[in-house]
PDB file of C-alpha atoms in Angstrom:
ATOM      1  CA  UNK H 180     -55.080 -23.908 -45.414  1.00 46.00           C
ATOM      2  CA  UNK H 181     -54.938 -21.344 -42.609  1.00 47.00           C
ATOM      3  CA  UNK H 182     -55.029 -24.131 -40.019  1.00 47.00           C
ATOM      4  CA  UNK H 183     -52.165 -25.918 -41.651  1.00 52.00           C
ATOM      5  CA  UNK H 184     -50.158 -22.745 -41.652  1.00 56.00           C
ATOM      6  CA  UNK H 185     -50.859 -22.049 -38.012  1.00 53.00           C
ATOM      7  CA  UNK H 186     -49.975 -25.717 -37.066  1.00 51.00           C
ATOM      8  CA  UNK H 187     -46.729 -25.427 -39.079  1.00 58.00           C
ATOM      9  CA  UNK H 188     -45.927 -22.252 -37.468  1.00 56.00           C
ATOM     10  CA  UNK H 189     -46.478 -23.669 -34.073  1.00 53.00           C
ATOM     11  CA  UNK H 190     -44.300 -26.612 -34.891  1.00 56.00           C
ATOM     12  CA  UNK H 191     -41.513 -24.435 -36.330  1.00 59.00           C
ATOM     13  CA  UNK H 192     -41.716 -22.026 -33.447  1.00 52.00           C
ATOM     14  CA  UNK H 193     -41.457 -24.817 -30.878  1.00 51.00           C
ATOM     15  CA  UNK H 194     -38.658 -26.411 -32.753  1.00 51.00           C
ATOM     16  CA  UNK H 195     -36.768 -23.139 -33.115  1.00 51.00           C
ATOM     17  CA  UNK H 196     -37.337 -22.105 -29.562  1.00 45.00           C
ATOM     18  CA  UNK H 197     -35.901 -25.355 -28.172  1.00 45.00           C
ATOM     19  CA  UNK H 198     -33.035 -25.794 -30.600  1.00 48.00           C
ATOM     20  CA  UNK H 199     -29.870 -26.771 -28.734  1.00 44.00           C
ATOM     21  CA  UNK H 200     -31.985 -27.144 -25.519  1.00 43.00           C
ATOM     22  CA  UNK H 201     -33.649 -30.404 -26.156  1.00 44.00           C
ATOM     23  CA  UNK H 202     -32.429 -33.822 -27.243  1.00 48.00           C
ATOM     24  CA  UNK H 203     -31.617 -34.198 -30.977  1.00 50.00           C
ATOM     25  CA  UNK H 204     -34.613 -35.669 -32.745  1.00 51.00           C
ATOM     26  CA  UNK H 205     -34.281 -38.973 -34.464  1.00 53.00           C
ATOM     27  CA  UNK H 206     -34.593 -39.291 -38.344  1.00 54.00           C
ATOM     28  CA  UNK H 207     -38.325 -39.664 -38.351  1.00 54.00           C
ATOM     29  CA  UNK H 208     -38.785 -36.649 -36.066  1.00 49.00           C
ATOM     30  CA  UNK H 209     -36.440 -34.621 -38.298  1.00 49.00           C
ATOM     31  CA  UNK H 210     -38.484 -35.620 -41.367  1.00 52.00           C
ATOM     32  CA  UNK H 211     -41.702 -34.494 -39.635  1.00 50.00           C
ATOM     33  CA  UNK H 212     -40.100 -31.236 -38.433  1.00 51.00           C
ATOM     34  CA  UNK H 213     -38.762 -30.383 -41.938  1.00 52.00           C
ATOM     35  CA  UNK H 214     -41.857 -31.279 -43.765  1.00 56.00           C
ATOM     36  CA  UNK H 215     -42.814 -28.843 -46.443  1.00 60.00           C
ATOM     37  CA  UNK H 216     -46.032 -26.783 -46.072  1.00 62.00           C
ATOM     38  CA  UNK H 217     -47.565 -28.831 -48.894  1.00 64.00           C
ATOM     39  CA  UNK H 218     -46.789 -32.041 -47.165  1.00 62.00           C
ATOM     40  CA  UNK H 219     -48.247 -30.896 -43.845  1.00 61.00           C
ATOM     41  CA  UNK H 220     -51.410 -29.661 -45.651  1.00 63.00           C
ATOM     42  CA  UNK H 221     -51.668 -33.061 -47.434  1.00 63.00           C
ATOM     43  CA  UNK H 222     -51.263 -34.887 -44.039  1.00 62.00           C
ATOM     44  CA  UNK H 223     -53.908 -32.735 -42.385  1.00 58.00           C
ATOM     45  CA  UNK H 224     -56.289 -33.281 -45.301  1.00 65.00           C
ATOM     46  CA  UNK H 225     -55.666 -36.999 -45.587  1.00 65.00           C
ATOM     47  CA  UNK H 226     -55.421 -38.097 -41.982  1.00 71.00           C
ATOM     48  CA  UNK H 227     -56.132 -35.224 -39.521  1.00 71.00           C
ATOM     49  CA  UNK H 228     -56.062 -37.738 -36.605  1.00 78.00           C
ATOM     50  CA  UNK H 229     -52.551 -38.965 -37.400  1.00 76.00           C
ATOM     51  CA  UNK H 230     -51.461 -35.415 -37.862  1.00 71.00           C
ATOM     52  CA  UNK H 231     -52.812 -34.404 -34.485  1.00 79.00           C
ATOM     53  CA  UNK H 232     -51.290 -37.531 -32.982  1.00 81.00           C
ATOM     54  CA  UNK H 233     -47.874 -36.559 -34.503  1.00 79.00           C
ATOM     55  CA  UNK H 234     -48.297 -33.000 -33.182  1.00 78.00           C
ATOM     56  CA  UNK H 235     -49.211 -34.240 -29.811  1.00 86.00           C
ATOM     57  CA  UNK H 236     -46.168 -36.578 -29.710  1.00 85.00           C
ATOM     58  CA  UNK H 237     -43.881 -33.734 -30.764  1.00 81.00           C
ATOM     59  CA  UNK H 238     -45.466 -31.502 -28.134  1.00 83.00           C
ATOM     60  CA  UNK H 239     -44.990 -34.120 -25.539  1.00 87.00           C
ATOM     61  CA  UNK H 240     -41.275 -34.604 -26.538  1.00 84.00           C
ATOM     62  CA  UNK H 241     -40.698 -30.872 -26.346  1.00 83.00           C
ATOM     63  CA  UNK H 242     -42.404 -30.836 -22.972  1.00 86.00           C
ATOM     64  CA  UNK H 243     -40.135 -33.667 -21.646  1.00 86.00           C
ATOM     65  CA  UNK H 244     -37.104 -31.820 -23.049  1.00 84.00           C
ATOM     66  CA  UNK H 245     -38.175 -28.716 -21.380  1.00 87.00           C
ATOM     67  CA  UNK H 246     -38.695 -30.409 -18.043  1.00 88.00           C
ATOM     68  CA  UNK H 247     -35.219 -31.890 -18.405  1.00 87.00           C
ATOM     69  CA  UNK H 248     -33.803 -28.531 -19.273  1.00 86.00           C
ATOM     70  CA  UNK H 249     -35.460 -26.857 -16.313  1.00 88.00           C
ATOM     71  CA  UNK H 250     -34.240 -29.600 -14.056  1.00 87.00           C
ATOM     72  CA  UNK H 251     -30.749 -29.087 -15.388  1.00 85.00           C
ATOM     73  CA  UNK H 252     -30.977 -25.384 -14.917  1.00 86.00           C
ATOM     74  CA  UNK H 253     -32.261 -25.796 -11.410  1.00 88.00           C
ATOM     75  CA  UNK H 254     -29.293 -28.116 -10.627  1.00 86.00           C
ATOM     76  CA  UNK H 255     -26.819 -25.664 -12.149  1.00 85.00           C
ATOM     77  CA  UNK H 256     -28.289 -22.763 -10.276  1.00 87.00           C
ATOM     78  CA  UNK H 257     -28.217 -24.748  -7.011  1.00 88.00           C
ATOM     79  CA  UNK H 258     -24.504 -25.489  -7.517  1.00 86.00           C
ATOM     80  CA  UNK H 259     -23.718 -21.839  -8.467  1.00 88.00           C
ATOM     81  CA  UNK H 260     -25.575 -20.579  -5.351  1.00 90.00           C
ATOM     82  CA  UNK H 261     -23.715 -23.114  -3.120  1.00 86.00           C
ATOM     83  CA  UNK H 262     -20.446 -21.914  -4.647  1.00 87.00           C
ATOM     84  CA  UNK H 263     -21.446 -18.319  -3.997  1.00 88.00           C
ATOM     85  CA  UNK H 264     -22.313 -19.100  -0.440  1.00 88.00           C
ATOM     86  CA  UNK H 265     -18.856 -20.722   0.031  1.00 87.00           C
ATOM     87  CA  UNK H 266     -17.221 -17.658  -1.541  1.00 88.00           C
ATOM     88  CA  UNK H 267     -19.046 -15.406   0.785  1.00 92.00           C
ATOM     89  CA  UNK H 268     -18.024 -17.527   3.850  1.00 89.00           C
ATOM     90  CA  UNK H 269     -14.321 -17.378   2.694  1.00 91.00           C
ATOM     91  CA  UNK H 270     -14.672 -13.627   2.219  1.00 91.00           C
ATOM     92  CA  UNK H 271     -16.199 -13.218   5.595  1.00 93.00           C
ATOM     93  CA  UNK H 272     -13.436 -15.262   7.255  1.00 91.00           C
ATOM     94  CA  UNK H 273     -10.800 -13.306   5.454  1.00 91.00           C
ATOM     95  CA  UNK H 274     -12.321  -9.945   6.568  1.00 94.00           C
ATOM     96  CA  UNK H 275     -12.583 -11.292  10.167  1.00 94.00           C
ATOM     97  CA  UNK H 276      -8.995 -12.405  10.161  1.00 94.00           C
ATOM     98  CA  UNK H 277      -7.792  -9.105   8.685  1.00 96.00           C
ATOM     99  CA  UNK H 278      -9.906  -7.245  11.409  1.00 97.00           C
ATOM    100  CA  UNK H 279      -8.225  -9.241  14.138  1.00 96.00           C
ATOM    101  CA  UNK H 280      -4.773  -8.641  12.578  1.00 96.00           C
ATOM    102  CA  UNK H 281      -5.345  -4.896  12.294  1.00 97.00           C
ATOM    103  CA  UNK H 282      -6.675  -4.760  15.846  1.00 97.00           C
ATOM    104  CA  UNK H 283      -3.660  -6.527  17.187  1.00 97.00           C
ATOM    105  CA  UNK H 284      -1.426  -4.208  15.203  1.00 97.00           C
ATOM    106  CA  UNK H 285      -3.156  -1.095  16.597  1.00 97.00           C
ATOM    107  CA  UNK H 286      -2.852  -2.565  20.143  1.00 97.00           C
ATOM    108  CA  UNK H 287       0.859  -3.406  19.609  1.00 97.00           C
ATOM    109  CA  UNK H 288       1.474   0.094  18.252  1.00 97.00           C
ATOM    110  CA  UNK H 289      -0.254   1.722  21.224  1.00 97.00           C
ATOM    111  CA  UNK H 290       2.003  -0.330  23.486  1.00 97.00           C
ATOM    112  CA  UNK H 291       5.030   0.696  21.600  1.00 96.00           C
ATOM    113  CA  UNK H 292       4.065   4.383  21.763  1.00 97.00           C
ATOM    114  CA  UNK H 293       3.444   4.033  25.562  1.00 96.00           C
ATOM    115  CA  UNK H 294       6.758   2.306  26.029  1.00 96.00           C
ATOM    116  CA  UNK H 295       8.563   4.966  24.076  1.00 94.00           C
ATOM    117  CA  UNK H 296       6.866   7.757  26.097  1.00 93.00           C
ATOM    118  CA  UNK H 297       7.960   5.963  29.337  1.00 92.00           C
ATOM    119  CA  UNK H 298      11.503   5.727  27.983  1.00 90.00           C
ATOM    120  CA  UNK H 299      11.474   9.362  27.009  1.00 87.00           C
ATOM    121  CA  UNK H 300      10.521  10.317  30.597  1.00 85.00           C
ATOM    122  CA  UNK H 301      13.261   8.055  31.959  1.00 81.00           C
ATOM    123  CA  UNK H 302      15.707   9.578  29.524  1.00 84.00           C
ATOM    124  CA  UNK H 303      14.822  13.048  30.718  1.00 81.00           C
ATOM    125  CA  UNK H 304      15.809  12.032  34.216  1.00 82.00           C
ATOM    126  CA  UNK H 305      18.989  10.599  32.948  1.00 84.00           C
ATOM    127  CA  UNK H 306      19.922  13.830  31.213  1.00 82.00           C
ATOM    128  CA  UNK H 307      19.569  15.485  34.646  1.00 84.00           C
ATOM    129  CA  UNK H 308      21.705  12.808  36.263  1.00 86.00           C
ATOM    130  CA  UNK H 309      24.295  13.135  33.457  1.00 88.00           C
ATOM    131  CA  UNK H 310      24.481  16.899  34.045  1.00 90.00           C
ATOM    132  CA  UNK H 311      25.003  16.321  37.784  1.00 92.00           C
ATOM    133  CA  UNK H 312      27.743  13.701  36.989  1.00 94.00           C
ATOM    134  CA  UNK H 313      29.495  16.302  34.813  1.00 94.00           C
ATOM    135  CA  UNK H 314      29.354  18.895  37.503  1.00 93.00           C
ATOM    136  CA  UNK H 315      30.769  16.357  39.963  1.00 94.00           C
ATOM    137  CA  UNK H 316      33.586  15.403  37.541  1.00 94.00           C
ATOM    138  CA  UNK H 317      34.480  19.149  37.084  1.00 94.00           C
ATOM    139  CA  UNK H 318      34.632  19.519  40.891  1.00 92.00           C
ATOM    140  CA  UNK H 319      36.872  16.433  41.125  1.00 91.00           C
ATOM    141  CA  UNK H 320      39.127  17.676  38.370  1.00 91.00           C
ATOM    142  CA  UNK H 321      39.485  20.950  40.353  1.00 90.00           C
ATOM    143  CA  UNK H 322      40.109  19.152  43.636  1.00 89.00           C
ATOM    144  CA  UNK H 323      42.450  16.398  42.441  1.00 89.00           C
ATOM    145  CA  UNK H 324      45.423  18.685  41.933  1.00 87.00           C
ATOM    146  CA  UNK H 325      44.784  20.357  45.316  1.00 83.00           C
ATOM    147  CA  UNK H 326      44.593  16.871  46.985  1.00 83.00           C
ATOM    148  CA  UNK H 327      47.864  15.845  45.323  1.00 84.00           C
ATOM    149  CA  UNK H 328      49.630  19.019  46.493  1.00 82.00           C
ATOM    150  CA  UNK H 329      48.181  18.456  49.959  1.00 81.00           C
ATOM    151  CA  UNK H 330      49.540  14.845  50.033  1.00 82.00           C
ATOM    152  CA  UNK H 331      52.959  15.997  48.711  1.00 78.00           C
ATOM    153  CA  UNK H 332      53.140  18.560  51.504  1.00 72.00           C
ATOM    154  CA  UNK H 333      53.333  21.435  49.187  1.00 67.00           C
ATOM    155  CA  UNK H 334      49.983  22.867  50.145  1.00 58.00           C
ATOM    156  CA  UNK H 335      49.442  24.092  53.669  1.00 62.00           C
ATOM    157  CA  UNK H 336      45.994  24.352  55.057  1.00 59.00           C
ATOM    158  CA  UNK H 337      45.634  27.266  57.065  1.00 55.00           C
TER     159      UNK H 337
END
């Protein structure tokens, strides 16, 4: 009786552990899996060899299903790993492109700052030149009436 209970427990545990992971059993296999403890005990007592053969067949089917499951899992993991590698390559390329863009932006900004500094220096010289031009214009404004009077004969140099 204890051996039958142990065997039934092994069968049920194996069946429960692989539920949804192995192929669906056919009608005969289902009947064997859901046999009552009394039926299992009768089968062990009446024909222990047949019972062990059935147990071996079920164990073999579970083993095949497990091999299939592990193969499917390996394939899935391989596909997921390949996809992860592709995502990492895309991420690396995006980071590299962004780094290049930022470097070009920094370089362009430095060139702009340098150009602005040069223009500021040139503008400072232009301010000095503008001041000189204003001084010359004031001098011309003072001299123009004098020249007109000289030309008109009203002013005598002397």
